[in-house]
PDB file of C-alpha atoms in Angstrom:
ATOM      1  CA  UNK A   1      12.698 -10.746   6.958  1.00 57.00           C
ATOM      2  CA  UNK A   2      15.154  -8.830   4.778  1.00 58.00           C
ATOM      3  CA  UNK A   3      16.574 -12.041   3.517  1.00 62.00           C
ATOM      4  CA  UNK A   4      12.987 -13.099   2.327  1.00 63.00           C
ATOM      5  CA  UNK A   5      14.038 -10.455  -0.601  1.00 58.00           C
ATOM      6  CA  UNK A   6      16.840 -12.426  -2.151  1.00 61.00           C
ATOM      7  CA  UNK A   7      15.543 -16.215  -1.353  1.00 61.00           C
ATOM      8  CA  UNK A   8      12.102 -14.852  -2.815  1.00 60.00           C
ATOM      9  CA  UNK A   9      12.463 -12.620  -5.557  1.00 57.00           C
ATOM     10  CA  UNK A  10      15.573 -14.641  -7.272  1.00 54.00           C
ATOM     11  CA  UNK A  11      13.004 -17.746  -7.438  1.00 51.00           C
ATOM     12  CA  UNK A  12       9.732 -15.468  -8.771  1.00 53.00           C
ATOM     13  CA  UNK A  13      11.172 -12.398 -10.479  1.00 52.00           C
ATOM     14  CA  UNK A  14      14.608 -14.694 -11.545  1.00 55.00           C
ATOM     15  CA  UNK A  15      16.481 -11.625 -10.852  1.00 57.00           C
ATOM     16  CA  UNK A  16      16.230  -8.047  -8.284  1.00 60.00           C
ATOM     17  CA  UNK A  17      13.490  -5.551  -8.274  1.00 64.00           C
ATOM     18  CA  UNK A  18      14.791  -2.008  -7.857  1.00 62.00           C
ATOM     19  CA  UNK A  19      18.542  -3.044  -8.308  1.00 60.00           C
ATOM     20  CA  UNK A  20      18.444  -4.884  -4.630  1.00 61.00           C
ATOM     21  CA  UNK A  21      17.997  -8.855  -3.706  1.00 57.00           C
ATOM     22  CA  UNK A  22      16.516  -8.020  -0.471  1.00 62.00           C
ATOM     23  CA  UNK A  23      13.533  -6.205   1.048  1.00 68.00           C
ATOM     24  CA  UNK A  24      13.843  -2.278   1.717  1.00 67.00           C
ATOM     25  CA  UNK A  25      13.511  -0.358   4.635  1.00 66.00           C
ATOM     26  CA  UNK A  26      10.671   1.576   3.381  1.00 67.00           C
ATOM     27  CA  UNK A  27      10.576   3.820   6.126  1.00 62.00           C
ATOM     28  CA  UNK A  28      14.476   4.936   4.664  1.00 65.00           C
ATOM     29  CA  UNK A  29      12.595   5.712   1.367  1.00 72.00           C
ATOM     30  CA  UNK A  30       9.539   7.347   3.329  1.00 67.00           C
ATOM     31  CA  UNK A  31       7.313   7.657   5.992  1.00 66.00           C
ATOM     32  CA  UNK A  32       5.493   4.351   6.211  1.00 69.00           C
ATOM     33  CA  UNK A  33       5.796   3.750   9.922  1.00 62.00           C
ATOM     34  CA  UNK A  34       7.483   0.936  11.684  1.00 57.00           C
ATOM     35  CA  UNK A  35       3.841  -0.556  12.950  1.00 58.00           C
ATOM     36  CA  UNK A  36       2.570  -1.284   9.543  1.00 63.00           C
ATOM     37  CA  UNK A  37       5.517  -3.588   7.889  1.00 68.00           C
ATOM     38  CA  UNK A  38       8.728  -5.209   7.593  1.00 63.00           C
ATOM     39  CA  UNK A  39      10.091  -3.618  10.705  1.00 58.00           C
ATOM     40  CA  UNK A  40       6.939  -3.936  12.844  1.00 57.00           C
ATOM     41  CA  UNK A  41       7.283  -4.785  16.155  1.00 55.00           C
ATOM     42  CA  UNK A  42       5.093  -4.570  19.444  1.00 52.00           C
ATOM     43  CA  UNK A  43       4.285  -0.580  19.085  1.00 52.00           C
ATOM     44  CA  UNK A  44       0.793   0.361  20.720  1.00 54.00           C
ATOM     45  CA  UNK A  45       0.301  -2.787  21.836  1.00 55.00           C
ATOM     46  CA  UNK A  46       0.894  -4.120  18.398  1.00 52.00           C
ATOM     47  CA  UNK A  47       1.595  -8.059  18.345  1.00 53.00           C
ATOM     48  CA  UNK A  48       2.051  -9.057  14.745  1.00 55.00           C
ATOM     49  CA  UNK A  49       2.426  -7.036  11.920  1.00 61.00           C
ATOM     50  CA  UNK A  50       1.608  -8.220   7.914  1.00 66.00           C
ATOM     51  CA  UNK A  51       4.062  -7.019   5.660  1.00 76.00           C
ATOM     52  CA  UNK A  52       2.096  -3.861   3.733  1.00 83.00           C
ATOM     53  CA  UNK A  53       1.028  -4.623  -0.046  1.00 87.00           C
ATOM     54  CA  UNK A  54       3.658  -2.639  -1.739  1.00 85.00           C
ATOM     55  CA  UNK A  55       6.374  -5.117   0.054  1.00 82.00           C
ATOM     56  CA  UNK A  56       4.246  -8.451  -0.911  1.00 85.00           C
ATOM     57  CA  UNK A  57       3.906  -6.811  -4.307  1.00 86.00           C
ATOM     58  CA  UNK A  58       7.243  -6.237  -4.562  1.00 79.00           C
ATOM     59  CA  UNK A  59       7.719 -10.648  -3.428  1.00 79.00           C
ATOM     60  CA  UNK A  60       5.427 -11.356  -6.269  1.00 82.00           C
ATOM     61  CA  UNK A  61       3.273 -12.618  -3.889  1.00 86.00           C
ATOM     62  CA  UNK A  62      -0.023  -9.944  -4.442  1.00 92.00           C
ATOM     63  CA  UNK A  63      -0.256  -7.925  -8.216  1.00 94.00           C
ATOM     64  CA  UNK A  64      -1.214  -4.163  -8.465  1.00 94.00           C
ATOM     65  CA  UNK A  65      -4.824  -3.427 -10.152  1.00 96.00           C
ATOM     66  CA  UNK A  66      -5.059  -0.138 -12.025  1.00 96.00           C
ATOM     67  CA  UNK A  67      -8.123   1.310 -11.077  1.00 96.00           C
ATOM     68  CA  UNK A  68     -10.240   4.081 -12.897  1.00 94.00           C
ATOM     69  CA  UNK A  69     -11.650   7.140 -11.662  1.00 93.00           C
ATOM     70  CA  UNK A  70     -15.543   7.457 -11.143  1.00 93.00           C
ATOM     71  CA  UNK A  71     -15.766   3.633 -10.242  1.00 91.00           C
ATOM     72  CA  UNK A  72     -16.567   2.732  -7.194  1.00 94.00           C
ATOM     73  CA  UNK A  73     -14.175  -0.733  -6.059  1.00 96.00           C
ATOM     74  CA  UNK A  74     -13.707  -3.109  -3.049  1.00 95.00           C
ATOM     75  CA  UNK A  75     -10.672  -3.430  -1.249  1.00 95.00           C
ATOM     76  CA  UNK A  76      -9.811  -6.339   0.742  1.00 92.00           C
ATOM     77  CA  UNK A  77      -8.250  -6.217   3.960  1.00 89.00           C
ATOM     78  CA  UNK A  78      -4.494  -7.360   3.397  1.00 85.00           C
ATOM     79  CA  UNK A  79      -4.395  -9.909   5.721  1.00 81.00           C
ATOM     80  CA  UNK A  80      -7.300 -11.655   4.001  1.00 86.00           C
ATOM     81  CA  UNK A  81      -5.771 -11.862   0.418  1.00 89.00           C
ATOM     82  CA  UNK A  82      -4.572 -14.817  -0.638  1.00 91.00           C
ATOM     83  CA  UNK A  83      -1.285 -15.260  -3.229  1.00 92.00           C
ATOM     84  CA  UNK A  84      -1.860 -13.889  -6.700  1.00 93.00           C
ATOM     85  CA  UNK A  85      -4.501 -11.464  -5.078  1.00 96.00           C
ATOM     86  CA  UNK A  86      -5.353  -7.861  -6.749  1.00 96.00           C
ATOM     87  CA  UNK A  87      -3.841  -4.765  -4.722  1.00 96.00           C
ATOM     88  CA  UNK A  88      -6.104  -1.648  -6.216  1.00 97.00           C
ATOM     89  CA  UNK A  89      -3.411   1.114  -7.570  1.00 96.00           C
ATOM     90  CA  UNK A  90      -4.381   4.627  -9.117  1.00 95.00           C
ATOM     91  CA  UNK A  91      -1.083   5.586 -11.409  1.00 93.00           C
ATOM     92  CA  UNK A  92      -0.115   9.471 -12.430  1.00 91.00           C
ATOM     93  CA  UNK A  93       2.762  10.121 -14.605  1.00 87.00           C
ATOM     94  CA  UNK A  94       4.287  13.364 -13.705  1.00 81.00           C
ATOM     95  CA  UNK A  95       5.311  16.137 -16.857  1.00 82.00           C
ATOM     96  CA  UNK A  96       8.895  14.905 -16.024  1.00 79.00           C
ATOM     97  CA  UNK A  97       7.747  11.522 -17.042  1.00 79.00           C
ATOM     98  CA  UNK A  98       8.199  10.190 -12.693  1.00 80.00           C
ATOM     99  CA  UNK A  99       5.392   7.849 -12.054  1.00 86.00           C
ATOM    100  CA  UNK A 100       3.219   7.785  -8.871  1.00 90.00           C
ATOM    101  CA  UNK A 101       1.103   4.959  -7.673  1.00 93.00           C
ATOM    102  CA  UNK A 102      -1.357   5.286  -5.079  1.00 95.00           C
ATOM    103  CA  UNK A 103      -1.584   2.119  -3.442  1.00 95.00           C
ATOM    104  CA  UNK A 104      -4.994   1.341  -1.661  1.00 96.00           C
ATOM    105  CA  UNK A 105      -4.565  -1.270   1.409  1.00 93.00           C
ATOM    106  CA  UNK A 106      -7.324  -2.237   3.891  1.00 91.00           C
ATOM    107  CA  UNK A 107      -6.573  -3.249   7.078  1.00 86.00           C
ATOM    108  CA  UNK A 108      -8.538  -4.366   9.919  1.00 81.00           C
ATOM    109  CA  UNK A 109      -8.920  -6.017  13.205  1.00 73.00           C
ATOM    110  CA  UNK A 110     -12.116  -7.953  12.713  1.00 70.00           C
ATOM    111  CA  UNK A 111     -10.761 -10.990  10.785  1.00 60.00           C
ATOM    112  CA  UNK A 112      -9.773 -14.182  13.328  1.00 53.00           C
ATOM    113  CA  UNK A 113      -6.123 -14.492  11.062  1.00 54.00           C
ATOM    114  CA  UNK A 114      -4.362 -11.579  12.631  1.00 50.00           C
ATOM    115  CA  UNK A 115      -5.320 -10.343  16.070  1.00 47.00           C
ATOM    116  CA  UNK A 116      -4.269  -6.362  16.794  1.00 49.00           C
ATOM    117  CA  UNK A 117      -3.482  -6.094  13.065  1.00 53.00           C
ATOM    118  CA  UNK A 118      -3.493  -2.189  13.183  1.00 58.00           C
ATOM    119  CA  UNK A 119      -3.710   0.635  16.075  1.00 60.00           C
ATOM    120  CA  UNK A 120      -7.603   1.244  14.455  1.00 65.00           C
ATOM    121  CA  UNK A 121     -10.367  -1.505  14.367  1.00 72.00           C
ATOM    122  CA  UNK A 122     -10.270  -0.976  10.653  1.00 82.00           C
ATOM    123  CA  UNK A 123      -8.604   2.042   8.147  1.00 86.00           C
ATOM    124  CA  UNK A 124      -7.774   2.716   4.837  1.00 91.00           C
ATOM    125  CA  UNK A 125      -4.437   3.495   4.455  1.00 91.00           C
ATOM    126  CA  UNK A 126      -3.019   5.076   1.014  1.00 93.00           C
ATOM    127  CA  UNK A 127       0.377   5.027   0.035  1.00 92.00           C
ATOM    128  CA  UNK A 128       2.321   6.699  -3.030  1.00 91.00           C
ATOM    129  CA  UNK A 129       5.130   5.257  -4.396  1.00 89.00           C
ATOM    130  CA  UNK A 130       7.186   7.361  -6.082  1.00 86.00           C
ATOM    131  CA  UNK A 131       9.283   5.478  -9.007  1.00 78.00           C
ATOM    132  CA  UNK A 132      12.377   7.752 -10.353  1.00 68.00           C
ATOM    133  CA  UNK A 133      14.611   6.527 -13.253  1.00 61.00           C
ATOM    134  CA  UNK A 134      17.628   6.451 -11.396  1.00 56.00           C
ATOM    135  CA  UNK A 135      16.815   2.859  -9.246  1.00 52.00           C
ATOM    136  CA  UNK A 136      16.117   1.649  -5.574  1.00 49.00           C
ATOM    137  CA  UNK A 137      17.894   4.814  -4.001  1.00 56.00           C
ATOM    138  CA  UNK A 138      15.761   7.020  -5.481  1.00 65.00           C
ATOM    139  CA  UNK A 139      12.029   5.726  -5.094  1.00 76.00           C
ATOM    140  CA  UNK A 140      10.423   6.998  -2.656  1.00 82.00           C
ATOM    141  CA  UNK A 141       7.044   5.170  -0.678  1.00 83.00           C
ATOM    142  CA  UNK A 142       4.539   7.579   2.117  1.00 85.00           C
ATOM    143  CA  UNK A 143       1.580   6.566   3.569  1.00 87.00           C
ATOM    144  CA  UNK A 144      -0.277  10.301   2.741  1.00 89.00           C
ATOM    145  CA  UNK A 145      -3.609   9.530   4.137  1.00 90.00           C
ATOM    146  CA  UNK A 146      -5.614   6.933   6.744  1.00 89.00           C
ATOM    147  CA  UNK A 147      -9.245   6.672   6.049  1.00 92.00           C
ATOM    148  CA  UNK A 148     -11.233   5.663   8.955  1.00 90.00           C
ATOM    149  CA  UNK A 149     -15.220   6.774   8.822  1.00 87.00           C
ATOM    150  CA  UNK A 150     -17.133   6.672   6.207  1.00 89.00           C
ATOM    151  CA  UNK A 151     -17.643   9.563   4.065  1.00 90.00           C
ATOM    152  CA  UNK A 152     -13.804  10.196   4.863  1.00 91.00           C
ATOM    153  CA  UNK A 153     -11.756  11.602   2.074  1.00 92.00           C
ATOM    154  CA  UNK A 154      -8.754  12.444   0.357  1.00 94.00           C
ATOM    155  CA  UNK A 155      -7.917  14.730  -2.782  1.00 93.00           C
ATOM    156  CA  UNK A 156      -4.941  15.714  -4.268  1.00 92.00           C
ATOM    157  CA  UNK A 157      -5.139  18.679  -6.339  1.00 90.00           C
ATOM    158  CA  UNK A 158      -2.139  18.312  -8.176  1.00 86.00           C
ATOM    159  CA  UNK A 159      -2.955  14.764  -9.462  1.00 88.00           C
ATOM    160  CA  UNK A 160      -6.819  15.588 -10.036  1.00 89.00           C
ATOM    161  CA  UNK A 161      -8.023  12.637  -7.955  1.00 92.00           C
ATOM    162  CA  UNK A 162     -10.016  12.357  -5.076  1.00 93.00           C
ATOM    163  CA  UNK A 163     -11.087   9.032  -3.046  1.00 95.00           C
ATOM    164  CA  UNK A 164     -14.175   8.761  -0.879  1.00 95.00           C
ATOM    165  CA  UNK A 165     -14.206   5.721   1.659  1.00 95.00           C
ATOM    166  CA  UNK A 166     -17.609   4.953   0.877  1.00 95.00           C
ATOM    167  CA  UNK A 167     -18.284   2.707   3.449  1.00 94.00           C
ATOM    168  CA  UNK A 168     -15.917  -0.090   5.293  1.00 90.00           C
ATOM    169  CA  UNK A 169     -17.552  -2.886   7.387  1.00 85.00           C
ATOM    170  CA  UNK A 170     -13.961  -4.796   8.216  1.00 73.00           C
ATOM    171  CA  UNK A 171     -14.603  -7.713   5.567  1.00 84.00           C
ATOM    172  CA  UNK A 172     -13.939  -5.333   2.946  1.00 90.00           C
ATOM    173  CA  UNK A 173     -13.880  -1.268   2.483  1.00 93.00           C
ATOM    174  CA  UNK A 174     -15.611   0.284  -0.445  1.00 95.00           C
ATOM    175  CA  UNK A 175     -14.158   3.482  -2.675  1.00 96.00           C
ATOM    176  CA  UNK A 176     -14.790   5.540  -4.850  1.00 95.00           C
ATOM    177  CA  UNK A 177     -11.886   7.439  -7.192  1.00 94.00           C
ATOM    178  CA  UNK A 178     -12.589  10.276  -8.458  1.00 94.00           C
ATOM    179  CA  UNK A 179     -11.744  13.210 -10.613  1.00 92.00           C
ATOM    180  CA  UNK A 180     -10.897  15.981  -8.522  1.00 88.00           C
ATOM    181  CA  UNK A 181     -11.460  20.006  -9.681  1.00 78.00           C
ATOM    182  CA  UNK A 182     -11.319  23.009  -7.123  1.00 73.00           C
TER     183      UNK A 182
END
């Protein structure tokens, strides 16, 4: 799967992403956990795993979405979207001018194209990617947060954002960003 990187991203991008020609271990730049991407394998029971959005983003293959606060959006489960799909982002640029994306990525176990998709019947997992000036070594990706009920939340004080799962029936998960004050 590595080697999708360089086969990939020199035919789409015409050059590499992040200073590499293949695809990153993100859980050497994080925490994203082995059962949700590239090196997925049967954990919990887990069969098959779909690579996460920020790795098919990073293919070409889905586009980031920046979305606005007080708007409520739909998010599709990831292994519904189809090629050229929208992947809904929230992006915060630090005082030392670092940029973080919050990438929003449903993920379910109701739809008939991926059986045992994820440990949960259906969640709302949100990532930040962390980009830093100085290339690949230096970005960081987490998953900070799994939404699973609705009514769930998540706020980050720092950023000023908050996100509600409003409600999330396994064909798609509705949210709400927010502004965020203590």
């Amino acid at each position: 799967a590595h080697s999708l990187g360089k086969i990939l991203v020199t035919n789409v991008q015409q050059g590499a992403k992040w200073g590499r020609w293949e695809l990153p271990d993100e859980y050497l730049m994080g925490n994203v956990q082995a059962n949700y991407s590239l090196m997925g394998n049967r954990i919990f029971g887990i069969e098959r795993i779909n690579l996460d959005s920020c790795m098919k983003e990073w293919l070409g293959w889905l586009k980031y979405s920046k979305a606005q606060t007080n708007t409520p959006y739909i998010v599709k489960p990831l292994d519904q979207m189809q090629y050229g799909d929208n992947v809904l982002t929230y992006e915060y640029t630090k005082s030392n001018n670092q940029k973080l994306t919050y990438i929003f990525e449903a993920r379910s176990n109701i739809s008939t194209t991926c059986v045992n998709e994820t440990v949960w019947n259906k969640a709302l997992n949100i990532y930040c990617l962390e980009d830093k000036p100085n290339g690949f070594a230096q970005h960081s990706i987490n998953l900070i947060r799994t939404l699973l009920v609705n009514d769930d939340n998540f706020a980050d004080p720092n950023v000023g954002i908050g996100v509600k799962l409003n409600s999330f029936s396994g064909q798609d998960a509705n949210i709400t960003i927010y502004d965020f004050n203590l």
